[in-house]
CSV table of C-alpha atoms and ligand atoms in Angstrom, one decimal:
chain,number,residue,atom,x,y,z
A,23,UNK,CA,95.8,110.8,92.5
A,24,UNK,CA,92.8,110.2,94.6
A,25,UNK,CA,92.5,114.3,96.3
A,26,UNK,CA,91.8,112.4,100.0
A,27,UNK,CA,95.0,110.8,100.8
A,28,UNK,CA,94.9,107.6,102.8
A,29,UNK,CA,97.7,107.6,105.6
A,30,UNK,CA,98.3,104.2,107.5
A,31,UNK,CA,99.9,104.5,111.1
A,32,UNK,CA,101.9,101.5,112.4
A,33,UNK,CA,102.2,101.7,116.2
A,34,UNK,CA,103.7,98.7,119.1
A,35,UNK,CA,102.9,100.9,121.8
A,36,UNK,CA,101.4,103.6,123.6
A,37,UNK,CA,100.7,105.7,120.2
A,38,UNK,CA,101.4,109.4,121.5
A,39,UNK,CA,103.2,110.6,117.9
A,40,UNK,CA,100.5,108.7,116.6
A,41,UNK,CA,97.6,110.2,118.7
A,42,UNK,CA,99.8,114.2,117.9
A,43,UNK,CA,98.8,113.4,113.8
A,44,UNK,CA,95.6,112.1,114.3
A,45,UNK,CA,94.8,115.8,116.5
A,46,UNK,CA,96.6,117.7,113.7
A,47,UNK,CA,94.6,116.0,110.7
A,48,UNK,CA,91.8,117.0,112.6
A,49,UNK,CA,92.7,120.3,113.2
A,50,UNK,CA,94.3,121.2,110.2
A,51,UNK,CA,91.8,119.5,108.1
A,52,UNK,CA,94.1,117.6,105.9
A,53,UNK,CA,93.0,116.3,102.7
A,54,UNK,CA,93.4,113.1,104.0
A,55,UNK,CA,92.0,110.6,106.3
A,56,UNK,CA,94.2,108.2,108.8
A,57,UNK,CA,92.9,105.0,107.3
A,58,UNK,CA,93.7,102.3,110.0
A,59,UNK,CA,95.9,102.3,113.2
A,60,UNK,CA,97.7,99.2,112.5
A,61,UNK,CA,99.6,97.4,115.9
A,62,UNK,CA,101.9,94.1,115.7
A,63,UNK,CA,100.9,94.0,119.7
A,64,UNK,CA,97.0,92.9,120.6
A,65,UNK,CA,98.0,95.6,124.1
A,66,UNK,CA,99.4,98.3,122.6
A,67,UNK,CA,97.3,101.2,124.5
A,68,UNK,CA,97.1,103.4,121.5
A,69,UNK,CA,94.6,101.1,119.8
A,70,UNK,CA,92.3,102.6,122.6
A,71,UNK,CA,92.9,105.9,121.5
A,72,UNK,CA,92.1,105.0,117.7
A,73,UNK,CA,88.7,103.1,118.5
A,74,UNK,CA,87.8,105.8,120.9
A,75,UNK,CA,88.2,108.1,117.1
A,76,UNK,CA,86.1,106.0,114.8
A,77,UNK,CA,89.2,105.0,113.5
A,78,UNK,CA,89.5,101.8,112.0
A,79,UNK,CA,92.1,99.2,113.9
A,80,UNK,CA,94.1,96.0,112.8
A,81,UNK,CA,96.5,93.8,114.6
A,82,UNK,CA,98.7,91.9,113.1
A,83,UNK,CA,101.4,89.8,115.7
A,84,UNK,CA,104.8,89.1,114.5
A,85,UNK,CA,105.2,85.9,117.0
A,86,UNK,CA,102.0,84.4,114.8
A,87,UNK,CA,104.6,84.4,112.1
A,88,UNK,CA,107.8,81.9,111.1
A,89,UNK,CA,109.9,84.4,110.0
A,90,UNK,CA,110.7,87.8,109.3
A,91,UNK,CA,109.5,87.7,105.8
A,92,UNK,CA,105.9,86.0,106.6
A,93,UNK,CA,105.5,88.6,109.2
A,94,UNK,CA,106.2,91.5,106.7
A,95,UNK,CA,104.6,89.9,103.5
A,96,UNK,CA,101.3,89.8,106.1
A,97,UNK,CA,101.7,93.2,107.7
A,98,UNK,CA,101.8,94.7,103.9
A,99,UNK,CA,98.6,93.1,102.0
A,100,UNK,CA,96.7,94.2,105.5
A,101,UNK,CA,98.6,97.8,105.0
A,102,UNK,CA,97.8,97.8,101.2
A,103,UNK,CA,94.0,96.3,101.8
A,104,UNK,CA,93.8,100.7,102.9
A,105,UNK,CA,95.3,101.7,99.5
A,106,UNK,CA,97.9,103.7,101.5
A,107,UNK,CA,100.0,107.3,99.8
A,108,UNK,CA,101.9,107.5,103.5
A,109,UNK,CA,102.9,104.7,105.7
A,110,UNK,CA,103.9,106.1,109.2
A,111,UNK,CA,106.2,104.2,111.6
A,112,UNK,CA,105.0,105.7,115.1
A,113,UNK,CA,106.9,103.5,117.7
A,114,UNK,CA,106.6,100.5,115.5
A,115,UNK,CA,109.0,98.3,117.0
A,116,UNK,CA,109.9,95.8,114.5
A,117,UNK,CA,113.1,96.3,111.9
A,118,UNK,CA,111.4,96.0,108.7
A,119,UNK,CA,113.0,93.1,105.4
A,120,UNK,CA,114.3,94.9,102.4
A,121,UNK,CA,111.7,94.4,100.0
A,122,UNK,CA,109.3,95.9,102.5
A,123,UNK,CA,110.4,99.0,102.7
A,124,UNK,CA,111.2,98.9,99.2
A,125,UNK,CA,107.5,98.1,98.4
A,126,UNK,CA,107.2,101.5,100.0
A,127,UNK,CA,110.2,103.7,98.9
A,128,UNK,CA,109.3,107.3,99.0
A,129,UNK,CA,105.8,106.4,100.7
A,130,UNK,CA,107.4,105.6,104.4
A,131,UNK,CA,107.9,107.8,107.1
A,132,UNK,CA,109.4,107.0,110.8
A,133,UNK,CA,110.6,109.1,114.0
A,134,UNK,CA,113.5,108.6,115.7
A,135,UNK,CA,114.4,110.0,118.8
A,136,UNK,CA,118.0,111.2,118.2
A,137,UNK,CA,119.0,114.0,116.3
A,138,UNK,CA,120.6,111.8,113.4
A,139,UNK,CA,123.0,110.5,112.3
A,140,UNK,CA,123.9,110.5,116.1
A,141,UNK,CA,122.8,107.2,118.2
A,142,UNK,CA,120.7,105.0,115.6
A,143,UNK,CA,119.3,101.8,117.4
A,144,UNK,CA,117.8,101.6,120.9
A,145,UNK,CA,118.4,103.7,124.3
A,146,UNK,CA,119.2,107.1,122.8
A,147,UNK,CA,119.2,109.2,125.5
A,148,UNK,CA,120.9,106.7,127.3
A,149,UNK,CA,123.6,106.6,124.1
A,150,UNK,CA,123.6,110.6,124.1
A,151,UNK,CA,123.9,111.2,127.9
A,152,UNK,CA,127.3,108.7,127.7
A,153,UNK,CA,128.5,110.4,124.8
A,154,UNK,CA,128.4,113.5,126.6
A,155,UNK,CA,127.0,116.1,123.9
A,156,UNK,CA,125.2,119.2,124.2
A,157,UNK,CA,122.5,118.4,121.9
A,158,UNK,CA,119.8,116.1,121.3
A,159,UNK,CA,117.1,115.8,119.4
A,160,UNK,CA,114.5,114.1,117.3
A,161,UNK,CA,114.4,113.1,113.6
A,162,UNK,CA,111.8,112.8,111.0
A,163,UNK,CA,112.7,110.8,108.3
A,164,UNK,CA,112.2,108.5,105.3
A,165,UNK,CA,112.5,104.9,105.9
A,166,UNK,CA,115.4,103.2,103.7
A,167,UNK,CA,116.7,99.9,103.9
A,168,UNK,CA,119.5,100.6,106.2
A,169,UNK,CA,117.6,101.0,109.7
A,170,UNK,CA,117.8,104.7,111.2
A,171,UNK,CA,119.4,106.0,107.7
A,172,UNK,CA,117.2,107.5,105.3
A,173,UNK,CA,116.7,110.9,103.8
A,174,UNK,CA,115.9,113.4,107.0
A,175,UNK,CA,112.6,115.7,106.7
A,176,UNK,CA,112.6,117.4,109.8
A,177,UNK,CA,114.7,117.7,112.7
A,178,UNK,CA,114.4,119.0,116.2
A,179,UNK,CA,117.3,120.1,119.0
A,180,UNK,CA,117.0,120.7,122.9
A,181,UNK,CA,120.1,121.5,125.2
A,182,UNK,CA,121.1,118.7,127.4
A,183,UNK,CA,120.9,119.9,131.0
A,184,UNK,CA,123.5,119.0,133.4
A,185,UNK,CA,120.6,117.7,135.3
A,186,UNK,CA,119.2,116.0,132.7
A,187,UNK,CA,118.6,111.8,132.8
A,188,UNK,CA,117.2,109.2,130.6
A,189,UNK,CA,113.7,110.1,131.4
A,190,UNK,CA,114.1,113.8,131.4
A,191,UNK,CA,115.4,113.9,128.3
A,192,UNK,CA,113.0,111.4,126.5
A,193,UNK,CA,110.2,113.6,127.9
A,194,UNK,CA,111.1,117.0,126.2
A,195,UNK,CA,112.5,115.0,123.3
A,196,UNK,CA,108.6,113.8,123.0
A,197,UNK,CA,107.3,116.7,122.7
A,198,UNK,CA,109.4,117.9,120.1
A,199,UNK,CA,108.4,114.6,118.1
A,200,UNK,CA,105.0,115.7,118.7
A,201,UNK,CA,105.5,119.0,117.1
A,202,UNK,CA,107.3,117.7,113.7
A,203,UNK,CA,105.6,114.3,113.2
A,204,UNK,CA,102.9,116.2,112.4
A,205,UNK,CA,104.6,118.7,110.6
A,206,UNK,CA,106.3,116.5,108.5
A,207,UNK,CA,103.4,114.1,107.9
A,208,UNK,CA,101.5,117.3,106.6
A,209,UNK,CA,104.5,118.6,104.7
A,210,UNK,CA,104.2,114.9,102.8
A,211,UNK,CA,100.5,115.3,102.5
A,212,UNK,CA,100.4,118.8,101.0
A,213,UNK,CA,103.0,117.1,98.4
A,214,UNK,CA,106.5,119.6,99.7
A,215,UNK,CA,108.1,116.6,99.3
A,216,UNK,CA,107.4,115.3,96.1
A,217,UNK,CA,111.0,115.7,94.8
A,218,UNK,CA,112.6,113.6,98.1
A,219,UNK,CA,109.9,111.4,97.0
A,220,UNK,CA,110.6,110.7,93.2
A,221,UNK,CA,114.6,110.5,94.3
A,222,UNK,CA,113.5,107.7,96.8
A,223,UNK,CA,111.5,105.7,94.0
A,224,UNK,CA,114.0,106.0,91.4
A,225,UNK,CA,116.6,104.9,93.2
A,226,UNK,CA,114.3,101.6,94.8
A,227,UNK,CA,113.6,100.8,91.0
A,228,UNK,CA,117.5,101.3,90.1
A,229,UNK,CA,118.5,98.0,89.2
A,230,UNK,CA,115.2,97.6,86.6
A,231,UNK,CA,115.7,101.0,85.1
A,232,UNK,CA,119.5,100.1,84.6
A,233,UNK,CA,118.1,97.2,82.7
A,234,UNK,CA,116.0,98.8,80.6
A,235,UNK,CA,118.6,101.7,80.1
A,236,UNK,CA,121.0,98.6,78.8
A,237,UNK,CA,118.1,97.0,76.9
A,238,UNK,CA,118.1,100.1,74.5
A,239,UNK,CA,121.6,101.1,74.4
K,5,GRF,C1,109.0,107.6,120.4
K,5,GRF,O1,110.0,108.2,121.3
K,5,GRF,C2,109.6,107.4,119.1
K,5,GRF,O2,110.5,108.3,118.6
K,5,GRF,C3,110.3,106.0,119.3
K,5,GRF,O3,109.4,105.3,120.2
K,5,GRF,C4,108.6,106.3,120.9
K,5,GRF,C5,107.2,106.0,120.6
K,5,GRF,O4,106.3,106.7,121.4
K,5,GRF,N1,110.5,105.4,118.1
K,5,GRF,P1,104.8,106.7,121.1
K,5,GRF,O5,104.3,105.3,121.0
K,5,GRF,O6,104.6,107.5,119.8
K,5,GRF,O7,104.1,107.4,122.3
């Protein structure tokens, strides 16, 4: 294992989790470097943010693509062109095809704005201000193939407010994202979750090793 660790951050957007792990690297001097800011939108404002770093950039845009699978088998030799240890969703916006993430099992990280297994999908504050509860959160977690689901790293909870709305919420919600993305990505990085890790890979390679195990039985 190389010591510098190659991270690869996947954004559609504005990039602020993204932005929150490229400041902790930094500061925290990891033993790794964040090896391109890859976006599947040419606009996506946190490209800005990584060029303004010296940090290398790529683009690749799902509607130049026929189908899901072209779009992901493209998006993966550009992500494996960096020779990545950690993939990091960061507001990617795209659900991702089953060999994909499997390509990636226990080497795939995302964020999700809920405090989950509460309000998978899209709109979650929306989804936790109609369901009426008192807590909401954020969720650091490996990517599986069943969207929102994986194995959880790191949570965080705030109170909802009686006060609180959609954008209230989403704003202290961010900045508890932008205190355990980090964490989490450094947890992975400093190898606390090795064991998570291995479970993930075994289980992605199931169906060979059950093969093999059958082979020699
Ligand atoms: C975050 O709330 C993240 O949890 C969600 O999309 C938003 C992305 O924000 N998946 P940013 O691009 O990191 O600023």
């Amino acid at each position: 294992m190389r010591a510098m660790k190659n991270i690869v951050i996947l954004i559609s957007g504005r990039g602020s989790n993204m932005e929150a792990i490229v400041r902790a690297a930094e500061a925290e001097r990891w033993p790794a470097r964040i090896a391109v800011i890859i976006s599947n939108r040419t606009d996506a404002p946190g490209l800005q943010f990584a060029a303004a770093h010296a940090i290398p950039t790529a683009v690749v845009v799902n509607q130049d693509y026929s189908s899901r699978a072209a779009f992901d088998a493209a998006l993966q030799s550009t992500i494996d062109s960096f020779s990545p240890d950690l993939v990091v969703l960061a507001g990617f916006m795209r659900i991702l095809t089953e060999p994909f993430v499997a390509h990636y099992a226990g080497r795939i990280l995302n964020i999700h704005p809920s405090l989950l297994p509460n309000f998978p999908g899209l709109a979650t504050h929306r989804q936790a201000l109609a369901a009426g509860v008192s807590e909401h959160g954020a969720t650091v977690h490996f990517v599986t193939a069943e969207l929102d689901h994986g194995p959880v790293v790191l949570q965080a909870k705030i109170p909802v407010l009686p006060d609180d709305t959609e954008q209230s919420l989403a704003a202290r919600v961010l900045l508890q994202e932008h205190i355990i993305y980090p964490r989490a990505v450094g947890m992975f990085i400093k190898g606390s979750l090795a064991s998570q890790q291995e479970q993930l890979r075994t289980n992605a390679g199931g169906s060979r090793s059950d093969h093999i195990k059958k082979d020699f039985a």
